[in-house]
Amino acid sequence: MRAVGLELALPAPPLAVARSGETLLAAYPFQLLVYQGGFIRENFPLPGVPTFVRAKPSPLVGLEDRLFAPGLGTLPYRAKDALRTSDGVYWLDERGVYFERRQLHGGRYTFLAASERYIFAFGQEALRLPDGLRVPLPPGVKAAVVLDELYVLNPEGLYRLSLEGLRLGFRPGAFEGLESDGGFLYTLQAGHLVALQRNLEPAAPSRPWSTP
């Protein structure tokens, strides 16, 4: 796998990957590999087949009927997405948003994204936690990054929003995926990696992107 500032050999194509700085998590059926600086650091057995993996804020793997958190073990939450923070685990199912065993809000949400200050649950609108503010979104949001501002991706392109939903900028294009290292935004366009500044202007020439 090749990514910005990181290249490593994986034993096979993983079902899911996630990265936080120099740490990369590669999830396979019944196995989680943790790489640090390009070298394998830890190998965890998983009690099932992963459906998603999260590296930030802390490592977490989604399974069909539970979650797995390195250092904690399994958690009995049947989640379609989840985030592990220093406070605990936020997660989603078809009925709403939860913190640990407690439902915070009902509704249909598809994925989560977080900054150090806020957790956002995304659906037709975004729910900001812990204050419960409902944030308007452009239609069809499929990926998001939360920094000092909110960056969301839909079929039309990439939007820059305030944390309250005010539109601050827009970059049209057919992009796939959205990530950030805290300084720049990264997305794919026509199979090439595109790096953008926070004002959505290009940060560097596009680079080839390859996966196993």
Short mmCIF file of C-alpha atoms in Angstrom, two decimals:
data_model
loop_
_atom_site.label_atom_id
_atom_site.label_comp_id
_atom_site.label_asym_id
_atom_site.label_seq_id
_atom_site.Cartn_x
_atom_site.Cartn_y
_atom_site.Cartn_z
CA MET A 1 0.00 0.00 0.00
CA ARG A 2 1.20 3.52 -0.82
CA ALA A 3 -0.17 6.64 0.86
CA VAL A 4 1.10 10.11 1.66
CA GLY A 5 4.47 9.68 3.38
CA LEU A 6 3.92 5.94 3.97
CA GLU A 7 4.62 2.82 1.94
CA LEU A 8 4.45 -0.77 3.18
CA ALA A 9 3.85 -4.31 2.05
CA LEU A 10 0.72 -6.09 3.31
CA PRO A 11 0.32 -9.89 3.36
CA ALA A 12 -2.95 -9.68 1.39
CA PRO A 13 -5.61 -7.12 0.45
CA PRO A 14 -7.33 -6.18 3.74
CA LEU A 15 -11.08 -5.87 4.14
CA ALA A 16 -10.63 -2.44 5.73
CA VAL A 17 -7.78 -0.05 6.51
CA ALA A 18 -7.42 3.13 8.54
CA ARG A 19 -4.50 5.42 9.27
CA SER A 20 -3.48 7.88 11.97
CA GLY A 21 -0.11 9.49 11.25
CA GLU A 22 2.54 6.75 11.04
CA THR A 23 0.11 4.13 12.38
CA LEU A 24 -1.89 2.02 9.94
CA LEU A 25 -4.52 -0.59 10.85
CA ALA A 26 -5.22 -3.40 8.39
CA ALA A 27 -8.23 -5.56 9.23
CA TYR A 28 -8.64 -9.12 7.91
CA PRO A 29 -11.07 -11.89 8.78
CA PHE A 30 -10.24 -12.80 12.41
CA GLN A 31 -7.07 -10.67 12.45
CA LEU A 32 -6.03 -7.04 12.97
CA LEU A 33 -2.50 -5.94 12.02
CA VAL A 34 -1.12 -2.68 13.41
CA TYR A 35 1.79 -1.11 11.52
CA GLN A 36 3.96 1.71 12.87
CA GLY A 37 6.32 3.58 10.53
CA GLY A 38 6.00 0.85 7.89
CA PHE A 39 6.69 -2.10 10.22
CA ILE A 40 4.25 -4.43 11.92
CA ARG A 41 3.94 -3.59 15.62
CA GLU A 42 1.00 -5.65 16.91
CA ASN A 43 -1.18 -8.52 15.77
CA PHE A 44 -4.62 -8.92 17.37
CA PRO A 45 -6.99 -11.87 16.89
CA LEU A 46 -10.49 -10.68 15.99
CA PRO A 47 -13.65 -12.55 17.03
CA GLY A 48 -15.19 -12.26 13.55
CA VAL A 49 -15.04 -10.57 10.16
CA PRO A 50 -14.45 -6.80 10.18
CA THR A 51 -17.01 -4.48 8.65
CA PHE A 52 -15.06 -1.26 9.29
CA VAL A 53 -11.94 -0.06 11.09
CA ARG A 54 -11.12 3.26 12.74
CA ALA A 55 -7.65 4.53 13.66
CA LYS A 56 -8.72 7.90 15.09
CA PRO A 57 -9.24 9.07 17.77
CA SER A 58 -8.29 5.56 19.05
CA PRO A 59 -8.21 2.16 17.30
CA LEU A 60 -11.56 0.41 16.91
CA VAL A 61 -12.87 -2.37 14.68
CA GLY A 62 -16.49 -3.01 13.75
CA LEU A 63 -17.67 -6.61 13.48
CA GLU A 64 -21.06 -8.00 12.47
CA ASP A 65 -22.43 -8.17 16.00
CA ARG A 66 -19.95 -6.31 18.23
CA LEU A 67 -16.96 -3.96 18.38
CA PHE A 68 -13.35 -4.76 19.13
CA ALA A 69 -11.08 -2.22 20.85
CA PRO A 70 -7.38 -3.10 21.22
CA GLY A 71 -6.53 -3.05 24.90
CA LEU A 72 -10.20 -3.33 25.93
CA GLY A 73 -11.47 -6.38 24.06
CA THR A 74 -14.96 -6.78 22.66
CA LEU A 75 -17.86 -4.42 23.26
CA PRO A 76 -21.49 -5.61 22.85
CA TYR A 77 -22.58 -2.91 20.39
CA ARG A 78 -23.96 -3.93 16.98
CA ALA A 79 -22.80 -0.78 15.18
CA LYS A 80 -22.73 0.32 11.55
CA ASP A 81 -20.13 2.93 12.51
CA ALA A 82 -18.37 3.88 15.74
CA LEU A 83 -15.63 6.08 17.19
CA ARG A 84 -13.52 5.42 20.26
CA THR A 85 -12.60 8.60 22.15
CA SER A 86 -10.89 9.26 25.47
CA ASP A 87 -14.37 9.50 27.03
CA GLY A 88 -15.71 6.26 25.57
CA VAL A 89 -17.33 4.85 22.43
CA TYR A 90 -19.90 6.62 20.26
CA TRP A 91 -21.75 4.41 17.80
CA LEU A 92 -24.66 4.22 15.35
CA ASP A 93 -27.32 1.70 14.50
CA GLU A 94 -30.54 1.98 12.51
CA ARG A 95 -32.35 3.67 15.40
CA GLY A 96 -29.97 6.43 16.42
CA VAL A 97 -26.74 7.62 18.01
CA TYR A 98 -25.36 6.14 21.23
CA PHE A 99 -22.65 6.76 23.80
CA GLU A 100 -21.73 3.42 25.31
CA ARG A 101 -25.08 1.84 26.34
CA ARG A 102 -27.07 5.09 26.33
CA GLN A 103 -28.99 6.38 23.31
CA LEU A 104 -28.29 10.08 22.82
CA HIS A 105 -30.58 10.85 19.86
CA GLY A 106 -32.91 8.89 17.62
CA GLY A 107 -32.80 9.13 13.84
CA ARG A 108 -31.17 7.73 10.73
CA TYR A 109 -27.45 8.43 10.45
CA THR A 110 -24.91 6.70 8.23
CA PHE A 111 -21.46 7.56 9.59
CA LEU A 112 -19.50 9.48 12.23
CA ALA A 113 -16.60 11.93 12.13
CA ALA A 114 -14.84 13.76 14.95
CA SER A 115 -12.47 16.51 15.99
CA GLU A 116 -10.94 16.97 19.43
CA ARG A 117 -14.00 19.02 20.41
CA TYR A 118 -17.00 17.53 18.60
CA ILE A 119 -18.48 14.29 17.31
CA PHE A 120 -20.69 14.60 14.19
CA ALA A 121 -23.26 12.02 13.08
CA PHE A 122 -24.12 12.39 9.37
CA GLY A 123 -27.44 11.77 7.64
CA GLN A 124 -29.66 14.19 5.73
CA GLU A 125 -28.34 16.66 8.30
CA ALA A 126 -25.49 16.42 10.78
CA LEU A 127 -25.99 16.04 14.51
CA ARG A 128 -23.21 17.71 16.51
CA LEU A 129 -22.34 16.22 19.88
CA PRO A 130 -22.24 16.84 22.78
CA ASP A 131 -24.40 19.97 22.34
CA GLY A 132 -26.97 18.32 20.03
CA LEU A 133 -26.89 21.10 17.40
CA ARG A 134 -28.42 20.06 14.07
CA VAL A 135 -26.28 21.25 11.16
CA PRO A 136 -27.67 21.59 7.59
CA LEU A 137 -25.78 19.72 4.87
CA PRO A 138 -25.69 19.62 1.07
CA PRO A 139 -27.54 16.52 -0.23
CA GLY A 140 -25.89 13.12 -0.47
CA VAL A 141 -22.90 13.59 1.84
CA LYS A 142 -20.75 10.45 1.72
CA ALA A 143 -17.57 11.46 3.57
CA ALA A 144 -16.49 14.16 6.00
CA VAL A 145 -13.54 15.55 7.93
CA VAL A 146 -13.91 17.70 11.05
CA LEU A 147 -11.13 20.19 11.82
CA ASP A 148 -11.65 23.80 12.89
CA GLU A 149 -14.21 23.73 10.09
CA LEU A 150 -16.35 21.00 8.53
CA TYR A 151 -15.42 19.48 5.16
CA VAL A 152 -18.01 17.27 3.47
CA LEU A 153 -17.97 15.38 0.18
CA ASN A 154 -20.98 14.66 -2.04
CA PRO A 155 -21.34 13.72 -5.74
CA GLU A 156 -21.00 17.38 -6.76
CA GLY A 157 -17.69 18.03 -4.99
CA LEU A 158 -16.12 19.11 -1.74
CA TYR A 159 -17.75 21.68 0.55
CA ARG A 160 -16.11 23.74 3.27
CA LEU A 161 -18.59 24.61 6.02
CA SER A 162 -18.47 26.26 9.41
CA LEU A 163 -19.13 23.96 12.36
CA GLU A 164 -22.67 25.41 12.36
CA GLY A 165 -23.24 24.62 8.65
CA LEU A 166 -22.52 28.01 7.01
CA ARG A 167 -21.08 27.50 3.52
CA LEU A 168 -17.53 28.90 3.30
CA GLY A 169 -16.26 27.34 0.07
CA PHE A 170 -16.78 24.71 -2.61
CA ARG A 171 -14.54 22.76 -5.00
CA PRO A 172 -16.44 20.95 -7.77
CA GLY A 173 -15.30 17.55 -8.95
CA ALA A 174 -15.87 13.81 -8.91
CA PHE A 175 -13.91 12.90 -5.79
CA GLU A 176 -13.77 9.64 -3.85
CA GLY A 177 -12.96 9.51 -0.15
CA LEU A 178 -11.78 12.25 2.16
CA GLU A 179 -9.04 12.22 4.81
CA SER A 180 -6.83 14.72 6.62
CA ASP A 181 -3.54 14.71 8.51
CA GLY A 182 -4.61 17.84 10.36
CA GLY A 183 -2.77 20.13 7.95
CA PHE A 184 -4.05 19.15 4.51
CA LEU A 185 -7.04 17.36 2.98
CA TYR A 186 -6.62 14.30 0.77
CA THR A 187 -9.03 12.80 -1.73
CA LEU A 188 -8.97 10.73 -4.92
CA GLN A 189 -9.82 12.04 -8.39
CA ALA A 190 -9.63 9.72 -11.42
CA GLY A 191 -7.45 7.34 -9.42
CA HIS A 192 -4.93 9.99 -8.37
CA LEU A 193 -4.31 11.38 -4.92
CA VAL A 194 -5.15 15.08 -4.62
CA ALA A 195 -3.84 17.18 -1.72
CA LEU A 196 -5.76 20.34 -0.85
CA GLN A 197 -5.21 23.18 1.53
CA ARG A 198 -7.95 23.98 4.03
CA ASN A 199 -9.25 26.72 1.69
CA LEU A 200 -9.71 23.91 -0.90
CA GLU A 201 -6.92 25.20 -3.16
CA PRO A 202 -4.37 22.62 -4.43
CA ALA A 203 -1.53 21.99 -2.00
CA ALA A 204 0.79 19.95 -4.22
CA PRO A 205 0.83 18.12 -7.56
CA SER A 206 -1.32 15.00 -7.61
CA ARG A 207 0.48 11.73 -6.98
CA PRO A 208 -0.34 8.20 -8.18
CA TRP A 209 -2.33 6.17 -5.70
CA SER A 210 -2.05 2.43 -5.48
CA THR A 211 -3.50 -0.22 -3.25
CA PRO A 212 -2.56 -3.89 -2.87
#
